[in-house]
Tab-separated table of C-alpha atoms in Angstrom:
chain	number	residue	atom	x	y	z
A	5	MET	CA	0.000	0.000	0.000
A	6	GLN	CA	1.371	3.388	-0.959
A	7	THR	CA	2.068	5.754	1.893
A	8	THR	CA	0.540	9.216	1.611
A	9	ARG	CA	1.091	12.284	3.699
A	10	ILE	CA	-1.895	13.422	5.685
A	11	ARG	CA	-0.712	17.000	5.626
A	12	GLU	CA	2.223	19.173	4.625
A	13	MET	CA	3.191	22.600	5.897
A	14	VAL	CA	6.157	24.922	6.243
A	15	ALA	CA	7.308	26.768	9.373
A	16	GLY	CA	10.040	29.261	8.596
A	17	LYS	CA	12.277	27.219	6.306
A	18	LEU	CA	11.340	23.931	7.961
A	19	LYS	CA	9.377	21.512	5.759
A	20	VAL	CA	6.851	19.455	7.753
A	21	SER	CA	5.213	16.177	6.716
A	22	ILE	CA	2.566	14.377	8.765
A	23	TYR	CA	1.794	10.660	8.388
A	24	GLU	CA	-0.890	8.311	9.690
A	25	ASN	CA	1.415	6.436	12.064
A	26	ARG	CA	5.046	6.220	13.169
A	27	THR	CA	5.846	3.275	10.908
A	28	GLN	CA	4.856	5.207	7.789
A	29	MET	CA	6.638	8.280	9.144
A	30	GLY	CA	9.878	6.385	9.761
A	31	GLU	CA	9.809	4.587	6.426
A	32	GLU	CA	9.227	7.740	4.412
A	33	ALA	CA	11.898	9.644	6.330
A	34	ALA	CA	14.345	6.795	5.684
A	35	LYS	CA	13.618	6.941	1.943
A	36	GLU	CA	14.359	10.659	1.903
A	37	VAL	CA	17.573	10.222	3.888
A	38	ALA	CA	18.653	7.445	1.516
A	39	LYS	CA	17.961	9.656	-1.485
A	40	LYS	CA	20.125	12.409	0.001
A	41	ILE	CA	22.914	9.948	0.859
A	42	LYS	CA	23.018	8.661	-2.703
A	43	ALA	CA	23.068	12.186	-4.117
A	44	LEU	CA	25.949	13.202	-1.857
A	45	LEU	CA	27.910	10.043	-2.623
A	46	SER	CA	27.492	10.747	-6.335
A	47	ALA	CA	28.600	14.356	-5.965
A	48	LYS	CA	31.489	13.974	-3.520
A	49	LYS	CA	34.735	12.105	-3.529
A	50	GLY	CA	35.587	10.039	-0.492
A	51	CYS	CA	33.254	9.646	2.468
A	52	ILE	CA	30.234	11.495	3.780
A	53	ASN	CA	29.520	12.059	7.465
A	54	ILE	CA	26.221	11.425	9.258
A	55	ILE	CA	25.292	12.260	12.852
A	56	PHE	CA	22.595	10.079	14.423
A	57	ALA	CA	20.401	10.655	17.454
A	58	ALA	CA	19.906	7.766	19.871
A	59	ALA	CA	16.341	7.473	21.167
A	60	PRO	CA	13.341	5.146	20.836
A	61	SER	CA	11.749	7.805	18.610
A	62	GLN	CA	14.411	7.053	15.995
A	63	LYS	CA	13.955	3.291	15.797
A	64	GLU	CA	11.696	3.237	12.739
A	65	LEU	CA	13.930	5.636	10.812
A	66	LEU	CA	17.064	3.645	11.614
A	67	TYR	CA	15.432	0.311	10.849
A	68	PHE	CA	14.149	1.344	7.444
A	69	LEU	CA	17.354	3.212	6.625
A	70	SER	CA	19.368	0.043	7.239
A	71	LEU	CA	17.149	-1.731	4.669
A	72	GLN	CA	17.534	0.818	1.879
A	73	GLN	CA	19.141	-0.557	-1.265
A	74	GLY	CA	21.973	0.990	-3.232
A	75	ILE	CA	23.782	2.800	-0.400
A	76	ASP	CA	27.560	2.354	-0.288
A	77	TRP	CA	27.940	2.329	3.486
A	78	SER	CA	31.688	1.799	3.138
A	79	ARG	CA	31.877	5.480	2.183
A	80	ILE	CA	29.938	6.705	5.223
A	81	ASN	CA	31.266	7.720	8.640
A	82	GLY	CA	28.859	7.541	11.569
A	83	PHE	CA	28.775	9.909	14.553
A	84	HIS	CA	26.400	10.276	17.469
A	85	MET	CA	25.242	13.490	19.011
A	86	ASP	CA	25.267	13.008	22.772
A	87	GLU	CA	26.196	10.628	25.563
A	88	TYR	CA	25.661	10.397	29.296
A	89	ILE	CA	28.658	11.031	31.508
A	90	GLY	CA	29.633	8.050	33.609
A	91	ILE	CA	27.535	5.350	31.966
A	92	ASP	CA	29.172	2.174	30.707
A	93	GLU	CA	29.290	2.074	26.903
A	94	ASN	CA	27.892	-1.464	26.988
A	95	ALA	CA	24.938	-0.538	29.203
A	96	SER	CA	21.625	-0.736	27.368
A	97	GLN	CA	20.931	2.917	28.271
A	98	SER	CA	24.127	4.103	26.582
A	99	PHE	CA	23.458	6.035	23.391
A	100	ALA	CA	26.473	4.429	21.745
A	101	TYR	CA	25.001	1.007	22.580
A	102	PHE	CA	21.622	2.030	21.163
A	103	LEU	CA	23.146	3.121	17.877
A	104	LYS	CA	25.261	-0.004	17.590
A	105	GLU	CA	22.137	-2.111	18.026
A	106	ASN	CA	19.957	-0.079	15.673
A	107	ILE	CA	22.278	1.061	12.869
A	108	PHE	CA	26.048	0.889	13.419
A	109	ASN	CA	26.194	-2.929	13.555
A	110	ARG	CA	23.568	-3.425	10.851
A	111	VAL	CA	25.416	-1.890	7.915
A	112	PRO	CA	29.156	-1.712	7.052
A	113	PHE	CA	30.175	1.869	7.861
A	114	ASN	CA	33.613	3.118	6.895
A	115	LYS	CA	34.263	4.414	10.426
A	116	ILE	CA	32.175	4.964	13.544
A	117	TYR	CA	33.096	7.695	16.006
A	118	CYS	CA	31.487	7.456	19.441
A	119	ILE	CA	31.594	9.900	22.328
A	120	ASN	CA	33.296	8.423	25.387
A	121	GLY	CA	31.217	9.351	28.409
A	122	ASN	CA	33.745	7.600	30.655
A	123	ALA	CA	36.794	9.506	29.492
A	124	GLU	CA	39.268	10.315	32.244
A	125	ASN	CA	39.200	13.978	31.211
A	126	ILE	CA	35.733	14.962	29.964
A	127	ASN	CA	36.831	18.369	28.681
A	128	GLU	CA	39.532	16.730	26.595
A	129	GLU	CA	36.937	14.298	25.259
A	130	CYS	CA	34.768	17.232	24.149
A	131	LEU	CA	37.749	18.722	22.349
A	132	ARG	CA	38.617	15.378	20.743
A	133	TYR	CA	35.118	14.980	19.371
A	134	ALA	CA	34.935	18.602	18.220
A	135	ASN	CA	38.175	18.068	16.300
A	136	LEU	CA	36.658	14.993	14.644
A	137	LEU	CA	33.679	17.072	13.538
A	138	ASN	CA	35.974	19.741	12.137
A	139	GLU	CA	38.013	17.136	10.273
A	140	ASN	CA	34.860	15.428	8.951
A	141	PRO	CA	32.318	18.149	8.091
A	142	THR	CA	28.760	16.993	8.697
A	143	ASP	CA	26.662	16.162	5.667
A	144	ILE	CA	23.495	14.810	7.295
A	145	VAL	CA	21.948	14.913	10.764
A	146	CYS	CA	19.223	12.412	11.689
A	147	MET	CA	17.633	13.636	14.902
A	148	GLY	CA	14.567	14.088	17.064
A	149	ILE	CA	13.088	16.675	19.406
A	150	GLY	CA	12.745	16.204	23.157
A	151	GLU	CA	9.598	16.667	25.198
A	152	ASN	CA	10.994	20.010	26.401
A	153	THR	CA	12.025	20.934	22.804
A	154	HIS	CA	15.665	20.001	23.357
A	155	ILE	CA	17.773	19.044	20.352
A	156	ALA	CA	20.617	16.698	21.198
A	157	PHE	CA	20.933	17.472	24.925
A	158	ASN	CA	20.635	21.224	24.477
A	159	ASP	CA	17.908	21.790	27.055
A	160	PRO	CA	16.292	25.232	27.370
A	161	HIS	CA	18.602	26.212	30.233
A	162	THR	CA	21.801	25.356	28.316
A	163	ALA	CA	20.920	25.934	24.647
A	164	ASP	CA	22.963	28.641	22.940
A	165	PHE	CA	22.133	29.399	19.323
A	166	ASN	CA	25.502	31.164	18.997
A	167	ASP	CA	27.527	28.662	21.006
A	168	PRO	CA	31.258	29.008	20.233
A	169	LEU	CA	31.710	25.305	21.023
A	170	LEU	CA	30.800	22.305	18.896
A	171	VAL	CA	30.762	19.867	21.836
A	172	LYS	CA	30.240	20.625	25.523
A	173	VAL	CA	29.271	19.257	28.927
A	174	VAL	CA	25.730	19.982	30.088
A	175	THR	CA	23.555	19.282	33.088
A	176	LEU	CA	20.210	17.731	32.221
A	177	ASP	CA	16.987	19.317	33.360
A	178	GLU	CA	14.299	17.224	35.002
A	179	ALA	CA	12.103	17.181	31.891
A	180	SER	CA	14.887	15.604	29.841
A	181	ARG	CA	15.598	13.053	32.526
A	182	GLN	CA	11.901	12.272	32.987
A	183	GLN	CA	11.606	11.677	29.237
A	184	GLN	CA	14.106	8.837	29.587
A	185	VAL	CA	11.706	7.232	32.070
A	186	HIS	CA	8.744	7.811	29.722
A	187	ASP	CA	10.757	6.151	26.940
A	188	GLY	CA	11.361	3.099	29.125
A	189	CYS	CA	15.134	3.574	29.185
A	190	PHE	CA	15.259	3.860	32.984
A	191	ALA	CA	12.919	2.582	35.670
A	192	GLU	CA	12.767	5.824	37.649
A	193	LEU	CA	14.060	9.384	37.616
A	194	GLY	CA	16.772	8.737	40.190
A	195	ASP	CA	18.402	6.230	37.848
A	196	VAL	CA	18.885	8.760	35.032
A	197	PRO	CA	22.313	10.448	34.856
A	198	THR	CA	22.365	14.177	35.532
A	199	ALA	CA	25.092	15.219	33.064
A	200	ALA	CA	26.035	14.511	29.466
A	201	ILE	CA	28.327	15.440	26.617
A	202	THR	CA	26.379	16.952	23.732
A	203	LEU	CA	26.881	18.454	20.330
A	204	THR	CA	25.760	22.069	20.453
A	205	VAL	CA	23.055	23.740	18.393
A	206	PRO	CA	25.567	25.224	15.901
A	207	ALA	CA	27.200	21.803	15.534
A	208	LEU	CA	23.861	20.354	14.426
A	209	LEU	CA	22.911	23.243	12.173
A	210	GLN	CA	26.158	23.181	10.209
A	211	ALA	CA	24.989	19.998	8.435
A	212	ASN	CA	24.115	20.086	4.756
A	213	ALA	CA	20.747	18.476	5.520
A	214	ILE	CA	18.713	17.699	8.655
A	215	TYR	CA	16.037	15.021	8.961
A	216	CYS	CA	14.064	15.303	12.194
A	217	VAL	CA	11.735	12.443	13.148
A	218	VAL	CA	9.292	13.063	16.013
A	219	PRO	CA	6.538	10.522	16.762
A	220	GLY	CA	4.219	10.080	19.719
A	221	LYS	CA	1.675	12.003	21.774
A	222	ASN	CA	4.284	12.912	24.409
A	223	LYS	CA	5.939	15.124	21.785
A	224	ALA	CA	2.787	16.985	20.702
A	225	ILE	CA	3.390	20.044	22.886
A	226	ALA	CA	7.038	20.223	21.847
A	227	VAL	CA	6.046	20.066	18.185
A	228	HIS	CA	3.510	22.850	18.730
A	229	HIS	CA	6.181	25.063	20.302
A	230	THR	CA	8.674	24.217	17.579
A	231	LEU	CA	6.368	25.332	14.813
A	232	HIS	CA	4.485	28.194	16.453
A	233	GLU	CA	6.954	29.943	18.771
A	234	GLU	CA	9.417	32.526	17.533
A	235	MET	CA	13.041	31.401	17.389
A	236	ASP	CA	14.002	31.386	21.048
A	237	GLU	CA	16.526	29.466	23.155
A	238	ARG	CA	13.711	28.673	25.596
A	239	TYR	CA	12.524	26.365	22.782
A	240	PRO	CA	15.779	25.018	21.319
A	241	SER	CA	14.083	23.155	18.461
A	242	THR	CA	12.863	26.461	17.000
A	243	ALA	CA	16.405	26.830	15.626
A	244	LEU	CA	15.515	24.192	13.014
A	245	LYS	CA	13.285	26.737	11.285
A	246	THR	CA	16.367	28.682	10.200
A	247	HIS	CA	18.070	25.800	8.376
A	248	PRO	CA	17.794	25.910	4.569
A	249	ASN	CA	17.493	22.146	4.165
A	250	ALA	CA	15.665	20.702	7.174
A	251	ALA	CA	12.636	18.417	7.212
A	252	LEU	CA	10.380	17.429	10.109
A	253	TYR	CA	8.469	14.134	10.045
A	254	LEU	CA	5.475	13.650	12.350
A	255	ASP	CA	2.780	11.078	12.988
A	256	LYS	CA	-0.842	11.880	13.890
A	257	ASP	CA	-0.048	11.717	17.607
A	258	SER	CA	2.868	14.148	17.603
A	259	ALA	CA	0.906	16.480	15.298
A	260	GLY	CA	-2.100	16.354	17.590
A	261	ARG	CA	-1.818	19.965	18.777
A	262	LEU	CA	-1.209	21.608	15.421
């Protein structure tokens, strides 16, 4: 059965597509990401660089992307956009672990660069990862939006649209930590780490293209703010409306307040 969009709209420069359910949303987003990957691989020599978000909201996108035909994954480097500080990389709650399970181990990437949340010197780890981003300019970001409108772990109290850094240490607000409980990643709030390493807003926006996948009723208020508020660091996801090549994919639940 052919998938059709329920609705399309534009907010600022951000193109928005709404689908019947999260499966259709994820599959269609994956097709668009695959199309962009193939175009970039045809136009560029060497490898392209993709940053992936790690969250249950991304599972459909990552699953269908791993099934797309005709992608030369050996010319693609994979990055991830945030990681808890102090969590074991093999713990199921680790974002690196999530991405290995859902995309990194499913297709043959050229190289995979993970953030080390257990580095002996966290500031040096931020610098190391920032240098990797500078050496491998970002072509594509595949991401989501948090319940409090965070992008990566740029919560409203730490988001800086003009951040001079590409990677930094942040404390997580309660809404971000509670979302991890809602997502089933942790049993209770006290189990969720309180600090993380994150790519900053400018680090995300420097990509050639951004594909933002946001399903579920818990994200409906965040989606409303993203599309209807003015660009404001109190709503970090509003920064997406300034990007010349960004697309937002929703299901009926996440679009419920539009």
